[in-house]
mmCIF file of C-alpha atoms in Angstrom:
data_model
loop_
_atom_site.group_PDB
_atom_site.id
_atom_site.type_symbol
_atom_site.label_atom_id
_atom_site.label_comp_id
_atom_site.label_asym_id
_atom_site.label_seq_id
_atom_site.Cartn_x
_atom_site.Cartn_y
_atom_site.Cartn_z
ATOM 1 C CA MET A 1 -35.098 104.038 0.128
ATOM 2 C CA GLN A 2 -32.070 106.248 0.979
ATOM 3 C CA LEU A 3 -32.214 106.371 4.775
ATOM 4 C CA ASN A 4 -29.207 108.681 5.127
ATOM 5 C CA LYS A 5 -30.746 111.248 2.785
ATOM 6 C CA GLY A 6 -33.948 111.076 4.787
ATOM 7 C CA LYS A 7 -32.066 111.602 8.047
ATOM 8 C CA GLU A 8 -30.217 114.570 6.550
ATOM 9 C CA LEU A 9 -33.512 116.163 5.553
ATOM 10 C CA HIS A 10 -34.970 115.487 9.000
ATOM 11 C CA ALA A 11 -31.876 116.992 10.656
ATOM 12 C CA TYR A 12 -32.158 120.068 8.459
ATOM 13 C CA LEU A 13 -35.791 120.545 9.482
ATOM 14 C CA LEU A 14 -34.857 120.312 13.153
ATOM 15 C CA ARG A 15 -31.812 122.570 12.771
ATOM 16 C CA THR A 16 -33.808 125.298 11.058
ATOM 17 C CA HIS A 17 -36.678 124.915 13.553
ATOM 18 C CA TYR A 18 -39.049 124.171 10.701
ATOM 19 C CA PRO A 19 -42.501 123.454 12.195
ATOM 20 C CA LEU A 20 -43.239 119.738 11.911
ATOM 21 C CA CYS A 21 -46.933 119.716 11.081
ATOM 22 C CA ILE A 22 -49.056 116.584 11.108
ATOM 23 C CA PHE A 23 -48.555 115.898 7.421
ATOM 24 C CA LEU A 24 -44.778 116.313 7.463
ATOM 25 C CA THR A 25 -44.416 114.208 10.597
ATOM 26 C CA ASN A 26 -46.499 111.487 9.003
ATOM 27 C CA HIS A 27 -44.353 111.462 5.853
ATOM 28 C CA LEU A 28 -41.191 111.189 7.942
ATOM 29 C CA LEU A 29 -42.744 108.330 9.879
ATOM 30 C CA LYS A 30 -43.632 106.601 6.617
ATOM 31 C CA MET A 31 -40.060 107.013 5.383
ATOM 32 C CA TYR A 32 -38.513 105.550 8.555
ATOM 33 C CA SER A 33 -41.051 102.741 8.575
ATOM 34 C CA LYS A 34 -40.268 101.705 4.984
ATOM 35 C CA CYS A 35 -36.567 101.749 5.838
ATOM 36 C CA GLY A 36 -37.178 99.472 8.814
ATOM 37 C CA HIS A 37 -36.326 102.120 11.433
ATOM 38 C CA VAL A 38 -39.595 102.641 13.292
ATOM 39 C CA ASP A 39 -37.704 102.680 16.616
ATOM 40 C CA TYR A 40 -35.595 105.591 15.386
ATOM 41 C CA ALA A 41 -38.756 107.412 14.351
ATOM 42 C CA LEU A 42 -40.328 106.895 17.762
ATOM 43 C CA LYS A 43 -37.265 108.348 19.471
ATOM 44 C CA ASN A 44 -36.770 111.332 17.199
ATOM 45 C CA LEU A 45 -40.185 112.350 15.901
ATOM 46 C CA ARG A 46 -42.220 114.499 18.243
ATOM 47 C CA PHE A 47 -45.524 112.680 17.876
ATOM 48 C CA SER A 48 -46.828 113.905 21.199
ATOM 49 C CA GLU A 49 -46.354 117.484 20.003
ATOM 50 C CA SER A 50 -48.142 116.689 16.740
ATOM 51 C CA PHE A 51 -51.067 115.164 18.585
ATOM 52 C CA LYS A 52 -51.212 118.163 20.942
ATOM 53 C CA ALA A 53 -51.067 120.555 17.999
ATOM 54 C CA PHE A 54 -53.891 118.626 16.396
ATOM 55 C CA SER A 55 -55.975 118.917 19.566
ATOM 56 C CA ARG A 56 -55.246 122.653 19.893
ATOM 57 C CA MET A 57 -56.589 123.332 16.413
ATOM 58 C CA ARG A 58 -60.121 123.135 17.795
ATOM 59 C CA SER A 59 -59.445 125.580 20.639
ATOM 60 C CA VAL A 60 -58.217 128.296 18.282
ATOM 61 C CA GLY A 61 -61.272 127.943 16.077
ATOM 62 C CA GLU A 62 -59.575 125.908 13.348
ATOM 63 C CA SER A 63 -61.484 122.710 12.590
ATOM 64 C CA PRO A 64 -59.266 119.866 11.336
ATOM 65 C CA THR A 65 -60.133 118.696 7.834
ATOM 66 C CA GLN A 66 -60.847 115.083 6.966
ATOM 67 C CA PHE A 67 -57.394 114.937 5.368
ATOM 68 C CA ALA A 68 -55.730 116.013 8.630
ATOM 69 C CA PHE A 69 -57.675 113.306 10.449
ATOM 70 C CA ALA A 70 -56.733 110.669 7.895
ATOM 71 C CA SER A 71 -53.065 111.619 8.081
ATOM 72 C CA ILE A 72 -52.768 111.337 11.854
ATOM 73 C CA ILE A 73 -54.888 108.158 11.931
ATOM 74 C CA ARG A 74 -52.350 106.567 9.594
ATOM 75 C CA ALA A 75 -49.639 107.517 12.082
ATOM 76 C CA CYS A 76 -51.611 105.651 14.758
ATOM 77 C CA VAL A 77 -51.605 102.559 12.536
ATOM 78 C CA VAL A 78 -47.814 102.545 12.193
ATOM 79 C CA LEU A 79 -47.364 103.201 15.907
ATOM 80 C CA GLY A 80 -50.009 100.661 16.881
ATOM 81 C CA SER A 81 -51.559 103.351 19.070
ATOM 82 C CA VAL A 82 -55.194 102.297 18.948
ATOM 83 C CA GLU A 83 -56.122 104.269 22.093
ATOM 84 C CA VAL A 84 -55.079 107.534 20.477
ATOM 85 C CA GLY A 85 -56.928 106.364 17.394
ATOM 86 C CA ARG A 86 -60.093 105.910 19.457
ATOM 87 C CA GLN A 87 -59.757 109.471 20.756
ATOM 88 C CA LEU A 88 -59.425 110.701 17.188
ATOM 89 C CA HIS A 89 -62.468 108.648 16.256
ATOM 90 C CA SER A 90 -64.501 110.340 19.018
ATOM 91 C CA PHE A 91 -63.239 113.742 17.916
ATOM 92 C CA ALA A 92 -64.201 112.989 14.308
ATOM 93 C CA LEU A 93 -67.676 111.946 15.449
ATOM 94 C CA LYS A 94 -68.149 115.281 17.226
ATOM 95 C CA LEU A 95 -67.184 117.155 14.074
ATOM 96 C CA GLY A 96 -69.360 114.957 11.870
ATOM 97 C CA LEU A 97 -66.367 113.689 9.882
ATOM 98 C CA ALA A 98 -66.311 110.037 10.950
ATOM 99 C CA CYS A 99 -68.699 109.048 8.154
ATOM 100 C CA GLU A 100 -66.667 110.812 5.477
ATOM 101 C CA LEU A 101 -65.158 108.196 3.169
ATOM 102 C CA PHE A 102 -61.570 109.408 3.589
ATOM 103 C CA VAL A 103 -61.709 109.413 7.410
ATOM 104 C CA GLY A 104 -63.920 106.341 7.714
ATOM 105 C CA SER A 105 -61.721 104.222 5.455
ATOM 106 C CA ASN A 106 -58.628 105.077 7.492
ATOM 107 C CA LEU A 107 -60.439 104.302 10.755
ATOM 108 C CA VAL A 108 -61.503 100.930 9.329
ATOM 109 C CA ASP A 109 -57.918 100.241 8.287
ATOM 110 C CA MET A 110 -56.597 101.230 11.728
ATOM 111 C CA TYR A 111 -59.044 99.040 13.660
ATOM 112 C CA LEU A 112 -58.450 96.068 11.365
ATOM 113 C CA LYS A 113 -54.661 96.269 11.562
ATOM 114 C CA CYS A 114 -54.816 96.645 15.334
ATOM 115 C CA GLY A 115 -57.074 93.590 15.599
ATOM 116 C CA PHE A 116 -60.348 95.306 16.547
ATOM 117 C CA MET A 117 -62.660 93.685 14.005
ATOM 118 C CA VAL A 118 -65.961 94.680 15.624
ATOM 119 C CA ASP A 119 -64.952 98.359 15.734
ATOM 120 C CA ALA A 120 -63.853 98.209 12.103
ATOM 121 C CA CYS A 121 -67.181 96.686 11.165
ATOM 122 C CA LYS A 122 -69.181 99.375 12.981
ATOM 123 C CA VAL A 123 -67.262 102.193 11.293
ATOM 124 C CA PHE A 124 -67.594 100.491 7.927
ATOM 125 C CA GLU A 125 -71.365 100.164 8.287
ATOM 126 C CA GLU A 126 -71.653 103.902 8.953
ATOM 127 C CA ILE A 127 -69.854 104.936 5.751
ATOM 128 C CA PRO A 128 -72.715 105.843 3.374
ATOM 129 C CA SER A 129 -70.803 105.453 0.090
ATOM 130 C CA LYS A 130 -68.295 102.633 0.324
ATOM 131 C CA ASP A 131 -65.625 102.423 -2.362
ATOM 132 C CA ALA A 132 -63.593 99.451 -3.587
ATOM 133 C CA ALA A 133 -60.672 100.378 -1.299
ATOM 134 C CA SER A 134 -62.761 100.237 1.873
ATOM 135 C CA TRP A 135 -64.345 96.963 0.787
ATOM 136 C CA THR A 136 -60.917 95.529 0.022
ATOM 137 C CA SER A 137 -59.694 96.495 3.511
ATOM 138 C CA MET A 138 -62.654 94.710 5.102
ATOM 139 C CA ILE A 139 -62.345 91.557 3.028
ATOM 140 C CA ASP A 140 -58.580 91.448 3.545
ATOM 141 C CA GLY A 141 -58.972 91.895 7.297
ATOM 142 C CA TYR A 142 -61.593 89.186 7.673
ATOM 143 C CA THR A 143 -59.744 86.844 5.335
ATOM 144 C CA LYS A 144 -56.692 87.098 7.602
ATOM 145 C CA SER A 145 -58.873 86.440 10.638
ATOM 146 C CA GLY A 146 -60.203 83.318 8.930
ATOM 147 C CA ASP A 147 -63.857 84.166 9.535
ATOM 148 C CA LEU A 148 -65.499 85.752 6.521
ATOM 149 C CA ARG A 149 -68.880 84.650 7.874
ATOM 150 C CA GLN A 150 -68.722 87.591 10.286
ATOM 151 C CA LEU A 151 -69.076 89.935 7.319
ATOM 152 C CA TYR A 152 -72.673 88.834 7.017
ATOM 153 C CA GLY A 153 -73.148 88.211 10.740
ATOM 154 C CA PHE A 154 -72.453 91.870 11.486
ATOM 155 C CA GLY A 155 -74.973 92.861 8.813
ATOM 156 C CA ILE A 156 -72.465 94.438 6.456
ATOM 157 C CA GLY A 157 -74.112 95.081 3.149
ATOM 158 C CA SER A 158 -77.348 93.223 2.546
ATOM 159 C CA ARG A 159 -77.125 90.408 0.054
ATOM 160 C CA ASN A 160 -77.158 92.576 -3.014
ATOM 161 C CA ILE A 161 -75.195 92.698 -6.221
ATOM 162 C CA VAL A 162 -73.187 95.839 -5.522
ATOM 163 C CA SER A 163 -72.013 95.077 -1.986
ATOM 164 C CA TYR A 164 -70.577 91.647 -2.729
ATOM 165 C CA SER A 165 -69.125 92.576 -6.120
ATOM 166 C CA SER A 166 -67.206 95.569 -4.727
ATOM 167 C CA PRO A 167 -64.390 93.651 -2.974
ATOM 168 C CA ILE A 168 -63.897 91.364 -5.958
ATOM 169 C CA ASN A 169 -63.804 94.357 -8.277
ATOM 170 C CA GLY A 170 -61.279 95.976 -5.948
ATOM 171 C CA TYR A 171 -58.855 93.086 -6.413
ATOM 172 C CA VAL A 172 -59.519 92.978 -10.164
ATOM 173 C CA LYS A 173 -58.547 96.652 -10.462
ATOM 174 C CA ILE A 174 -55.145 95.985 -8.912
ATOM 175 C CA ASP A 175 -54.641 92.776 -10.942
ATOM 176 C CA GLU A 176 -54.830 90.497 -7.891
ATOM 177 C CA ILE A 177 -56.641 87.737 -9.751
ATOM 178 C CA LYS A 178 -55.926 84.986 -7.208
ATOM 179 C CA LYS A 179 -57.320 87.095 -4.375
ATOM 180 C CA ALA A 180 -60.362 87.962 -6.473
ATOM 181 C CA PHE A 181 -61.097 84.277 -7.054
ATOM 182 C CA SER A 182 -60.392 83.439 -3.421
ATOM 183 C CA VAL A 183 -62.800 86.089 -2.150
ATOM 184 C CA SER A 184 -65.477 84.883 -4.567
ATOM 185 C CA VAL A 185 -65.164 81.305 -3.315
ATOM 186 C CA ASP A 186 -65.013 82.366 0.349
ATOM 187 C CA LEU A 187 -68.112 84.515 0.021
ATOM 188 C CA GLN A 188 -69.994 81.651 -1.598
ATOM 189 C CA ARG A 189 -68.913 78.984 0.872
ATOM 190 C CA GLY A 190 -68.533 80.996 4.046
ATOM 191 C CA VAL A 191 -71.367 83.475 3.731
ATOM 192 C CA GLY A 192 -73.674 81.629 1.362
ATOM 193 C CA VAL A 193 -73.664 84.344 -1.290
ATOM 194 C CA GLU A 194 -74.343 83.100 -4.808
ATOM 195 C CA PRO A 195 -72.327 84.710 -7.626
ATOM 196 C CA ASN A 196 -74.153 87.180 -9.863
ATOM 197 C CA GLN A 197 -73.577 88.691 -13.278
ATOM 198 C CA PHE A 198 -71.423 91.480 -11.841
ATOM 199 C CA THR A 199 -69.264 88.989 -9.947
ATOM 200 C CA PHE A 200 -68.742 86.885 -13.067
ATOM 201 C CA SER A 201 -68.085 89.948 -15.210
ATOM 202 C CA ASN A 202 -65.379 91.229 -12.861
ATOM 203 C CA LEU A 203 -63.714 87.823 -12.620
ATOM 204 C CA VAL A 204 -63.719 87.340 -16.396
ATOM 205 C CA LYS A 205 -62.146 90.790 -16.791
ATOM 206 C CA ALA A 206 -59.435 89.704 -14.358
ATOM 207 C CA CYS A 207 -58.776 86.608 -16.479
ATOM 208 C CA THR A 208 -58.550 88.795 -19.582
ATOM 209 C CA SER A 209 -56.064 91.228 -18.045
ATOM 210 C CA GLN A 210 -53.865 88.349 -16.832
ATOM 211 C CA ALA A 211 -54.374 86.151 -19.928
ATOM 212 C CA ALA A 212 -55.572 83.443 -17.520
ATOM 213 C CA LEU A 213 -57.433 81.391 -20.124
ATOM 214 C CA GLU A 214 -57.780 78.213 -18.051
ATOM 215 C CA GLN A 215 -59.535 80.054 -15.212
ATOM 216 C CA GLY A 216 -61.612 81.903 -17.792
ATOM 217 C CA ILE A 217 -62.879 78.655 -19.313
ATOM 218 C CA GLN A 218 -63.787 77.389 -15.835
ATOM 219 C CA LEU A 219 -65.683 80.607 -15.213
ATOM 220 C CA HIS A 220 -67.533 80.224 -18.506
ATOM 221 C CA ALA A 221 -68.786 76.821 -17.353
ATOM 222 C CA LYS A 222 -70.081 78.406 -14.137
ATOM 223 C CA VAL A 223 -71.688 81.223 -16.106
ATOM 224 C CA VAL A 224 -73.680 78.620 -18.044
ATOM 225 C CA LYS A 225 -74.508 76.768 -14.817
ATOM 226 C CA PHE A 226 -76.004 79.909 -13.275
ATOM 227 C CA ASN A 227 -77.812 80.854 -16.520
ATOM 228 C CA PHE A 228 -75.936 84.100 -17.140
ATOM 229 C CA ASP A 229 -74.777 83.057 -20.614
ATOM 230 C CA ARG A 230 -77.615 84.743 -22.504
ATOM 231 C CA ASP A 231 -78.147 88.015 -20.665
ATOM 232 C CA ASN A 232 -75.695 90.142 -22.726
ATOM 233 C CA PHE A 233 -73.777 91.457 -19.708
ATOM 234 C CA VAL A 234 -71.489 88.479 -19.040
ATOM 235 C CA PRO A 235 -71.269 87.175 -22.639
ATOM 236 C CA SER A 236 -69.823 90.519 -23.744
ATOM 237 C CA VAL A 237 -66.795 90.132 -21.474
ATOM 238 C CA LEU A 238 -66.470 86.455 -22.431
ATOM 239 C CA VAL A 239 -66.322 87.430 -26.117
ATOM 240 C CA ASP A 240 -63.598 89.936 -25.261
ATOM 241 C CA MET A 241 -61.653 87.412 -23.158
ATOM 242 C CA TYR A 242 -61.648 84.665 -25.783
ATOM 243 C CA GLY A 243 -60.704 87.131 -28.498
ATOM 244 C CA LYS A 244 -57.736 88.512 -26.573
ATOM 245 C CA CYS A 245 -56.635 85.045 -25.437
ATOM 246 C CA GLY A 246 -56.531 83.685 -29.007
ATOM 247 C CA LEU A 247 -59.728 81.605 -29.167
ATOM 248 C CA LEU A 248 -61.628 83.523 -31.833
ATOM 249 C CA ASN A 249 -64.057 80.681 -32.578
ATOM 250 C CA HIS A 250 -65.128 80.714 -28.935
ATOM 251 C CA SER A 251 -65.745 84.468 -29.176
ATOM 252 C CA ILE A 252 -67.988 83.980 -32.201
ATOM 253 C CA GLN A 253 -69.858 81.092 -30.571
ATOM 254 C CA VAL A 254 -70.552 83.041 -27.360
ATOM 255 C CA PHE A 255 -71.704 86.068 -29.354
ATOM 256 C CA ASP A 256 -74.015 84.020 -31.593
ATOM 257 C CA GLU A 257 -75.789 82.588 -28.549
ATOM 258 C CA VAL A 258 -76.888 86.054 -27.403
ATOM 259 C CA ALA A 259 -80.427 86.734 -28.592
ATOM 260 C CA THR A 260 -80.155 90.514 -28.956
ATOM 261 C CA PRO A 261 -76.542 91.716 -28.714
ATOM 262 C CA THR A 262 -75.988 95.162 -27.240
ATOM 263 C CA GLN A 263 -73.481 97.778 -28.365
ATOM 264 C CA VAL A 264 -70.961 96.394 -25.849
ATOM 265 C CA ALA A 265 -71.318 92.862 -27.236
ATOM 266 C CA TRP A 266 -70.873 94.059 -30.819
ATOM 267 C CA ASN A 267 -67.808 96.089 -29.818
ATOM 268 C CA SER A 268 -66.302 93.025 -28.132
ATOM 269 C CA LEU A 269 -66.727 90.948 -31.287
ATOM 270 C CA LEU A 270 -65.297 93.717 -33.476
ATOM 271 C CA SER A 271 -62.310 93.950 -31.139
ATOM 272 C CA ALA A 272 -61.800 90.174 -31.315
ATOM 273 C CA PHE A 273 -61.635 90.240 -35.124
ATOM 274 C CA ALA A 274 -59.387 93.323 -35.051
ATOM 275 C CA VAL A 275 -56.932 91.706 -32.607
ATOM 276 C CA HIS A 276 -56.595 88.784 -35.024
ATOM 277 C CA GLY A 277 -55.994 91.117 -37.975
ATOM 278 C CA LEU A 278 -59.164 90.088 -39.813
ATOM 279 C CA GLY A 279 -60.089 93.399 -41.393
ATOM 280 C CA ASN A 280 -62.725 92.027 -43.763
ATOM 281 C CA ASP A 281 -64.502 90.268 -40.899
ATOM 282 C CA VAL A 282 -64.418 93.520 -38.955
ATOM 283 C CA LEU A 283 -66.119 95.317 -41.856
ATOM 284 C CA LYS A 284 -68.745 92.569 -42.255
ATOM 285 C CA THR A 285 -69.463 92.610 -38.519
ATOM 286 C CA PHE A 286 -69.823 96.387 -38.536
ATOM 287 C CA SER A 287 -72.331 96.130 -41.387
ATOM 288 C CA ARG A 288 -74.307 93.541 -39.402
ATOM 289 C CA MET A 289 -74.236 95.859 -36.395
ATOM 290 C CA VAL A 290 -75.642 98.766 -38.390
ATOM 291 C CA GLN A 291 -78.298 96.531 -39.974
ATOM 292 C CA ALA A 292 -79.324 95.436 -36.470
ATOM 293 C CA ARG A 293 -79.916 99.134 -35.698
ATOM 294 C CA VAL A 294 -77.296 99.190 -32.956
ATOM 295 C CA LYS A 295 -75.656 102.614 -32.796
ATOM 296 C CA PRO A 296 -71.825 102.576 -32.912
ATOM 297 C CA ASN A 297 -69.714 104.676 -30.551
ATOM 298 C CA ALA A 298 -66.102 105.872 -30.388
ATOM 299 C CA ILE A 299 -64.921 102.447 -29.164
ATOM 300 C CA THR A 300 -66.623 100.791 -32.137
ATOM 301 C CA PHE A 301 -64.551 102.858 -34.537
ATOM 302 C CA ILE A 302 -61.300 102.125 -32.702
ATOM 303 C CA SER A 303 -61.844 98.416 -33.414
ATOM 304 C CA LEU A 304 -63.037 99.139 -36.943
ATOM 305 C CA LEU A 305 -60.011 101.282 -37.820
ATOM 306 C CA THR A 306 -57.591 98.929 -36.054
ATOM 307 C CA GLY A 307 -58.914 96.002 -38.077
ATOM 308 C CA CYS A 308 -58.533 97.973 -41.310
ATOM 309 C CA SER A 309 -55.032 99.015 -40.298
ATOM 310 C CA HIS A 310 -53.897 95.436 -39.610
ATOM 311 C CA SER A 311 -55.224 94.340 -42.989
ATOM 312 C CA GLY A 312 -53.889 97.309 -44.953
ATOM 313 C CA LEU A 313 -57.370 98.456 -45.986
ATOM 314 C CA VAL A 314 -56.438 102.079 -46.593
ATOM 315 C CA GLU A 315 -59.417 103.357 -48.567
ATOM 316 C CA GLU A 316 -61.959 101.556 -46.384
ATOM 317 C CA SER A 317 -60.298 102.934 -43.275
ATOM 318 C CA LEU A 318 -60.430 106.516 -44.553
ATOM 319 C CA LYS A 319 -64.050 106.066 -45.619
ATOM 320 C CA TYR A 320 -65.137 104.970 -42.148
ATOM 321 C CA PHE A 321 -62.990 107.581 -40.423
ATOM 322 C CA TYR A 322 -64.693 110.423 -42.297
ATOM 323 C CA SER A 323 -68.115 108.859 -41.707
ATOM 324 C CA MET A 324 -67.657 109.051 -37.932
ATOM 325 C CA GLU A 325 -68.699 112.664 -37.549
ATOM 326 C CA LYS A 326 -70.634 113.071 -40.783
ATOM 327 C CA THR A 327 -72.899 110.031 -40.381
ATOM 328 C CA TYR A 328 -72.781 109.168 -36.683
ATOM 329 C CA GLY A 329 -71.942 112.477 -35.000
ATOM 330 C CA ILE A 330 -68.825 111.058 -33.319
ATOM 331 C CA VAL A 331 -65.867 113.436 -33.040
ATOM 332 C CA PRO A 332 -62.597 111.564 -33.732
ATOM 333 C CA ARG A 333 -60.142 111.313 -30.850
ATOM 334 C CA ALA A 334 -56.398 110.772 -30.658
ATOM 335 C CA GLY A 335 -56.772 106.988 -30.903
ATOM 336 C CA HIS A 336 -58.696 107.244 -34.170
ATOM 337 C CA TYR A 337 -56.123 109.593 -35.676
ATOM 338 C CA SER A 338 -53.334 107.229 -34.596
ATOM 339 C CA CYS A 339 -54.980 104.327 -36.422
ATOM 340 C CA ILE A 340 -55.138 106.271 -39.678
ATOM 341 C CA ILE A 341 -51.597 107.628 -39.390
ATOM 342 C CA GLY A 342 -50.248 104.167 -38.571
ATOM 343 C CA LEU A 343 -52.092 102.686 -41.542
ATOM 344 C CA LEU A 344 -50.866 105.341 -43.985
ATOM 345 C CA GLY A 345 -47.327 105.075 -42.671
ATOM 346 C CA GLY A 346 -47.338 101.281 -42.907
ATOM 347 C CA ALA A 347 -48.560 101.547 -46.497
ATOM 348 C CA LYS A 348 -45.647 103.940 -47.232
ATOM 349 C CA ARG A 349 -48.065 106.702 -48.146
ATOM 350 C CA LEU A 350 -46.100 109.272 -46.199
ATOM 351 C CA GLU A 351 -47.240 112.289 -48.185
ATOM 352 C CA LYS A 352 -50.862 111.333 -47.560
ATOM 353 C CA ALA A 353 -50.056 110.809 -43.862
ATOM 354 C CA GLU A 354 -48.466 114.253 -43.632
ATOM 355 C CA ASP A 355 -51.472 115.875 -45.321
ATOM 356 C CA PHE A 356 -53.744 114.025 -42.927
ATOM 357 C CA ILE A 357 -51.757 115.259 -39.917
ATOM 358 C CA ASN A 358 -51.850 118.838 -41.149
ATOM 359 C CA SER A 359 -55.634 118.655 -41.530
ATOM 360 C CA MET A 360 -56.194 117.468 -37.964
ATOM 361 C CA ARG A 361 -58.172 119.579 -35.523
ATOM 362 C CA MET A 362 -56.007 118.694 -32.548
ATOM 363 C CA GLN A 363 -52.338 119.497 -31.970
ATOM 364 C CA PRO A 364 -50.372 117.426 -34.487
ATOM 365 C CA ASN A 365 -46.968 117.724 -32.782
ATOM 366 C CA THR A 366 -46.965 114.232 -31.274
ATOM 367 C CA PHE A 367 -48.228 112.650 -34.471
ATOM 368 C CA GLY A 368 -45.673 114.546 -36.513
ATOM 369 C CA TRP A 369 -42.909 113.176 -34.302
ATOM 370 C CA PHE A 370 -44.425 109.706 -34.664
ATOM 371 C CA LEU A 371 -44.442 110.022 -38.451
ATOM 372 C CA HIS A 372 -40.891 111.373 -38.561
ATOM 373 C CA HIS A 373 -39.387 108.579 -36.449
ATOM 374 C CA SER A 374 -41.384 105.532 -37.553
ATOM 375 C CA TRP A 375 -40.716 105.086 -41.273
#
């Protein structure tokens, strides 16, 4: 962060009497905070005027939006001004905005960071559609307090699949695998919540994204223990994990134990073979999939074409590419075109690649550049 540049901009705003609205004030506060100069911000930013301006909006017939609320609530968090935050909360309740996800999530965050767990819990309960971010805030707050049991004691989220998978999924999305595992264990031990297929699926995905094979194998053992190894949902992500982590035989074994594999399971196995460059196995698996009357989708053909590309199967690749729309009604996308162009280029069939590019329905500029600079 360039503090001096920020100060120059702030000085310019003051010198030109530019109106410091709530949003601009909040951004300046954020800048000073990140630079470690909150004290300077408190002395030089006119927060009282911003709060007054916010309050006057109602008197002139202008109702603050949920985004205005969220912005000034975040300022309260940085300033540690929970009393002002409570006033904003009351105001939001009057306007019917407190239950809006954007406002509610920021109120939850404010109460948690200011140490008011009960208030955070009450606001959280009133949010009708909770997202991963709001769940992550709650779990993080209660983890820091050392009492995850209160999550269930306050009645947050009945013991159902979605509510307890959401925080874990939140950490998985931001690649915080250790926190995801920690939350899973804490929920099981502290709250008595047993893992479910969604929990296992999210954790296995985290292992895949981080190439954490050891943790993945441990999870597989638990999947078997809880009898989720034959329900299609979890095995599909296990097949994908083992394939991407280099244990192809494990992928095949997990897949073969599924009684009736779904499209997702078949796609995972195809991807596993493709990652290992086994084009012929990809083609055989695709034939088995079709014989099993499982309809392929766009993802299926990405794996199919990738496998052909890695094995140099030019004619087979072109055959399946043209069958996408003709036989299966699937319109090729950029990824499918890339597979074919990469295959033709790698096989030094540049004239064929150029003809293919010129026949494309989409803009060929990027692919033309790719062809020009790759071989």
